[in-house]
Short mmCIF file of N, CA and C in Angstrom, two decimals:
data_model
loop_
_atom_site.label_atom_id
_atom_site.label_comp_id
_atom_site.label_asym_id
_atom_site.label_seq_id
_atom_site.Cartn_x
_atom_site.Cartn_y
_atom_site.Cartn_z
N MET M 1 1.35 1.65 14.52
CA MET M 1 0.45 1.61 13.38
C MET M 1 1.19 1.20 12.11
N LYS M 2 2.31 1.85 11.87
CA LYS M 2 3.06 1.64 10.65
C LYS M 2 3.45 0.17 10.47
N LYS M 3 3.97 -0.42 11.53
CA LYS M 3 4.43 -1.80 11.46
C LYS M 3 3.27 -2.76 11.20
N ASP M 4 2.15 -2.55 11.87
CA ASP M 4 0.98 -3.42 11.71
C ASP M 4 0.44 -3.39 10.29
N ILE M 5 0.35 -2.20 9.73
CA ILE M 5 -0.18 -2.06 8.37
C ILE M 5 0.76 -2.68 7.37
N LYS M 6 2.05 -2.47 7.55
CA LYS M 6 3.02 -3.08 6.63
C LYS M 6 2.97 -4.60 6.70
N GLU M 7 2.83 -5.14 7.91
CA GLU M 7 2.74 -6.59 8.07
C GLU M 7 1.49 -7.13 7.38
N LEU M 8 0.37 -6.42 7.53
CA LEU M 8 -0.86 -6.84 6.88
C LEU M 8 -0.72 -6.76 5.35
N ALA M 9 -0.12 -5.71 4.86
CA ALA M 9 0.09 -5.56 3.41
C ALA M 9 0.96 -6.69 2.89
N GLU M 10 2.00 -7.03 3.61
CA GLU M 10 2.89 -8.13 3.21
C GLU M 10 2.12 -9.45 3.21
N LYS M 11 1.30 -9.65 4.21
CA LYS M 11 0.51 -10.88 4.31
C LYS M 11 -0.44 -11.00 3.12
N ILE M 12 -1.11 -9.91 2.79
CA ILE M 12 -2.03 -9.92 1.65
C ILE M 12 -1.27 -10.19 0.36
N ALA M 13 -0.15 -9.52 0.18
CA ALA M 13 0.63 -9.65 -1.06
C ALA M 13 1.13 -11.07 -1.28
N THR M 14 1.36 -11.79 -0.20
CA THR M 14 1.91 -13.15 -0.32
C THR M 14 0.87 -14.24 -0.07
N ASP M 15 -0.40 -13.87 0.00
CA ASP M 15 -1.47 -14.85 0.20
C ASP M 15 -1.87 -15.42 -1.15
N PHE M 16 -1.27 -16.55 -1.48
CA PHE M 16 -1.49 -17.14 -2.80
C PHE M 16 -2.81 -17.90 -2.91
N GLN M 17 -3.60 -17.89 -1.84
CA GLN M 17 -4.96 -18.44 -1.91
C GLN M 17 -5.87 -17.44 -2.63
N LEU M 18 -5.44 -16.18 -2.67
CA LEU M 18 -6.21 -15.14 -3.35
C LEU M 18 -5.66 -14.94 -4.76
N SER M 19 -6.51 -14.51 -5.66
CA SER M 19 -6.06 -14.22 -7.02
C SER M 19 -5.26 -12.92 -7.05
N ILE M 20 -4.62 -12.68 -8.15
CA ILE M 20 -3.86 -11.43 -8.33
C ILE M 20 -4.80 -10.23 -8.20
N VAL M 21 -5.96 -10.33 -8.80
CA VAL M 21 -6.93 -9.23 -8.75
C VAL M 21 -7.41 -9.00 -7.32
N GLU M 22 -7.69 -10.06 -6.59
CA GLU M 22 -8.15 -9.91 -5.21
C GLU M 22 -7.07 -9.27 -4.34
N ARG M 23 -5.83 -9.72 -4.48
CA ARG M 23 -4.75 -9.13 -3.69
C ARG M 23 -4.54 -7.68 -4.05
N THR M 24 -4.58 -7.38 -5.34
CA THR M 24 -4.41 -6.00 -5.79
C THR M 24 -5.52 -5.12 -5.23
N ASN M 25 -6.75 -5.59 -5.31
CA ASN M 25 -7.88 -4.81 -4.80
C ASN M 25 -7.77 -4.56 -3.30
N LEU M 26 -7.39 -5.58 -2.54
CA LEU M 26 -7.26 -5.42 -1.10
C LEU M 26 -6.17 -4.41 -0.74
N LEU M 27 -5.06 -4.47 -1.44
CA LEU M 27 -3.97 -3.52 -1.16
C LEU M 27 -4.36 -2.09 -1.55
N LEU M 28 -5.04 -1.94 -2.67
CA LEU M 28 -5.48 -0.60 -3.07
C LEU M 28 -6.52 -0.06 -2.10
N LYS M 29 -7.37 -0.94 -1.58
CA LYS M 29 -8.36 -0.51 -0.59
C LYS M 29 -7.65 -0.05 0.68
N MET M 30 -6.61 -0.77 1.11
CA MET M 30 -5.84 -0.36 2.28
C MET M 30 -5.26 1.03 2.07
N ASP M 31 -4.68 1.25 0.90
CA ASP M 31 -4.08 2.54 0.59
C ASP M 31 -5.13 3.65 0.62
N CYS M 32 -6.27 3.37 0.04
CA CYS M 32 -7.37 4.35 0.02
C CYS M 32 -7.81 4.70 1.44
N GLU M 33 -7.94 3.69 2.28
CA GLU M 33 -8.37 3.93 3.66
C GLU M 33 -7.36 4.78 4.44
N LEU M 34 -6.08 4.58 4.16
CA LEU M 34 -5.06 5.40 4.82
C LEU M 34 -5.28 6.88 4.53
N TYR M 35 -5.45 7.19 3.25
CA TYR M 35 -5.62 8.59 2.87
C TYR M 35 -6.97 9.14 3.30
N THR M 36 -7.99 8.28 3.32
CA THR M 36 -9.32 8.71 3.75
C THR M 36 -9.31 9.12 5.21
N ASN M 37 -8.50 8.45 6.02
CA ASN M 37 -8.44 8.74 7.44
C ASN M 37 -7.63 9.99 7.78
N LEU M 38 -6.91 10.53 6.79
CA LEU M 38 -6.22 11.80 7.02
C LEU M 38 -7.24 12.93 6.99
N GLY M 39 -7.01 13.93 7.79
CA GLY M 39 -7.93 15.06 7.81
C GLY M 39 -7.19 16.37 7.77
N VAL M 40 -7.93 17.42 7.81
CA VAL M 40 -7.35 18.77 7.79
C VAL M 40 -6.44 18.98 9.00
N ASN M 41 -6.78 18.33 10.10
CA ASN M 41 -6.01 18.51 11.32
C ASN M 41 -4.87 17.50 11.48
N SER M 42 -4.60 16.70 10.45
CA SER M 42 -3.50 15.74 10.50
C SER M 42 -2.17 16.48 10.49
N THR M 43 -1.23 15.99 11.27
CA THR M 43 0.09 16.62 11.35
C THR M 43 0.93 16.24 10.14
N LYS M 44 2.02 16.97 9.94
CA LYS M 44 2.95 16.65 8.86
C LYS M 44 3.51 15.24 9.04
N GLU M 45 3.77 14.88 10.29
CA GLU M 45 4.31 13.55 10.58
C GLU M 45 3.33 12.45 10.19
N GLU M 46 2.05 12.67 10.50
CA GLU M 46 1.02 11.69 10.13
C GLU M 46 0.91 11.57 8.62
N LYS M 47 0.95 12.69 7.93
CA LYS M 47 0.87 12.67 6.47
C LYS M 47 2.08 11.97 5.87
N GLN M 48 3.26 12.23 6.43
CA GLN M 48 4.48 11.58 5.94
C GLN M 48 4.44 10.08 6.19
N GLU M 49 3.93 9.68 7.35
CA GLU M 49 3.82 8.26 7.68
C GLU M 49 2.89 7.54 6.69
N VAL M 50 1.76 8.17 6.37
CA VAL M 50 0.83 7.59 5.41
C VAL M 50 1.50 7.47 4.04
N LYS M 51 2.25 8.47 3.65
CA LYS M 51 2.93 8.42 2.36
C LYS M 51 3.94 7.28 2.32
N GLU M 52 4.68 7.08 3.41
CA GLU M 52 5.66 5.99 3.47
C GLU M 52 4.99 4.62 3.40
N ILE M 53 3.89 4.47 4.12
CA ILE M 53 3.15 3.21 4.09
C ILE M 53 2.57 2.98 2.70
N SER M 54 2.06 4.03 2.10
CA SER M 54 1.50 3.94 0.76
C SER M 54 2.56 3.48 -0.23
N LYS M 55 3.74 4.02 -0.13
CA LYS M 55 4.83 3.61 -1.03
C LYS M 55 5.14 2.13 -0.82
N PHE M 56 5.15 1.68 0.43
CA PHE M 56 5.39 0.27 0.72
C PHE M 56 4.31 -0.59 0.06
N ILE M 57 3.06 -0.17 0.16
CA ILE M 57 1.96 -0.91 -0.46
C ILE M 57 2.16 -0.98 -1.97
N TYR M 58 2.56 0.11 -2.58
CA TYR M 58 2.78 0.12 -4.03
C TYR M 58 3.95 -0.77 -4.44
N THR M 59 4.96 -0.89 -3.58
CA THR M 59 6.05 -1.82 -3.90
C THR M 59 5.55 -3.26 -3.84
N ARG M 60 4.65 -3.55 -2.91
CA ARG M 60 4.05 -4.90 -2.84
C ARG M 60 3.20 -5.15 -4.08
N LEU M 61 2.47 -4.14 -4.52
CA LEU M 61 1.67 -4.28 -5.74
C LEU M 61 2.54 -4.59 -6.95
N ALA M 62 3.68 -3.94 -7.02
CA ALA M 62 4.59 -4.16 -8.14
C ALA M 62 5.13 -5.59 -8.14
N LEU M 63 5.27 -6.18 -6.97
CA LEU M 63 5.74 -7.56 -6.89
C LEU M 63 4.65 -8.56 -7.30
N ILE M 64 3.41 -8.20 -7.09
CA ILE M 64 2.30 -9.09 -7.44
C ILE M 64 2.14 -9.18 -8.95
N ASP M 65 2.13 -8.05 -9.61
CA ASP M 65 1.92 -8.00 -11.05
C ASP M 65 2.85 -6.94 -11.63
N GLU M 66 4.03 -7.38 -12.00
CA GLU M 66 5.07 -6.45 -12.43
C GLU M 66 4.63 -5.54 -13.57
N THR M 67 4.01 -6.09 -14.56
CA THR M 67 3.70 -5.33 -15.76
C THR M 67 2.83 -4.11 -15.49
N SER M 68 1.69 -4.31 -14.88
CA SER M 68 0.78 -3.18 -14.70
C SER M 68 1.08 -2.35 -13.47
N ASN M 69 1.55 -2.96 -12.41
CA ASN M 69 1.72 -2.22 -11.17
C ASN M 69 3.03 -1.44 -11.07
N LYS M 70 4.01 -1.76 -11.89
CA LYS M 70 5.22 -0.93 -11.91
C LYS M 70 4.89 0.46 -12.44
N VAL M 71 3.91 0.55 -13.31
CA VAL M 71 3.45 1.84 -13.81
C VAL M 71 2.90 2.67 -12.65
N LEU M 72 2.14 2.03 -11.78
CA LEU M 72 1.61 2.73 -10.60
C LEU M 72 2.74 3.22 -9.70
N LEU M 73 3.73 2.39 -9.50
CA LEU M 73 4.86 2.76 -8.65
C LEU M 73 5.63 3.93 -9.25
N LYS M 74 5.83 3.93 -10.56
CA LYS M 74 6.51 5.05 -11.21
C LYS M 74 5.69 6.33 -11.06
N ALA M 75 4.39 6.23 -11.20
CA ALA M 75 3.53 7.40 -11.03
C ALA M 75 3.59 7.92 -9.62
N PHE M 76 3.71 7.03 -8.66
CA PHE M 76 3.80 7.41 -7.25
C PHE M 76 5.08 8.22 -7.02
N ASP M 77 6.18 7.82 -7.65
CA ASP M 77 7.46 8.49 -7.45
C ASP M 77 7.54 9.86 -8.11
N SER M 78 6.73 10.10 -9.12
CA SER M 78 6.83 11.37 -9.82
C SER M 78 6.05 12.47 -9.18
#
């Protein structure tokens, strides 16, 4: 799962046929879906995996639009 999602996130981030806003929205939607699929019965490992993938997505966001998305990445780290 982890590898597939990261590959898709990388593909979206580097798809220059899409605008910056479209790529940002798609990546944020991916991140939202990851957390939405977690439940009360999710294991610590599953939660940690989602957090790692989420961080990867936020690093891709920071590469798309440095100015606004680096703020998101800093918020993620705190």
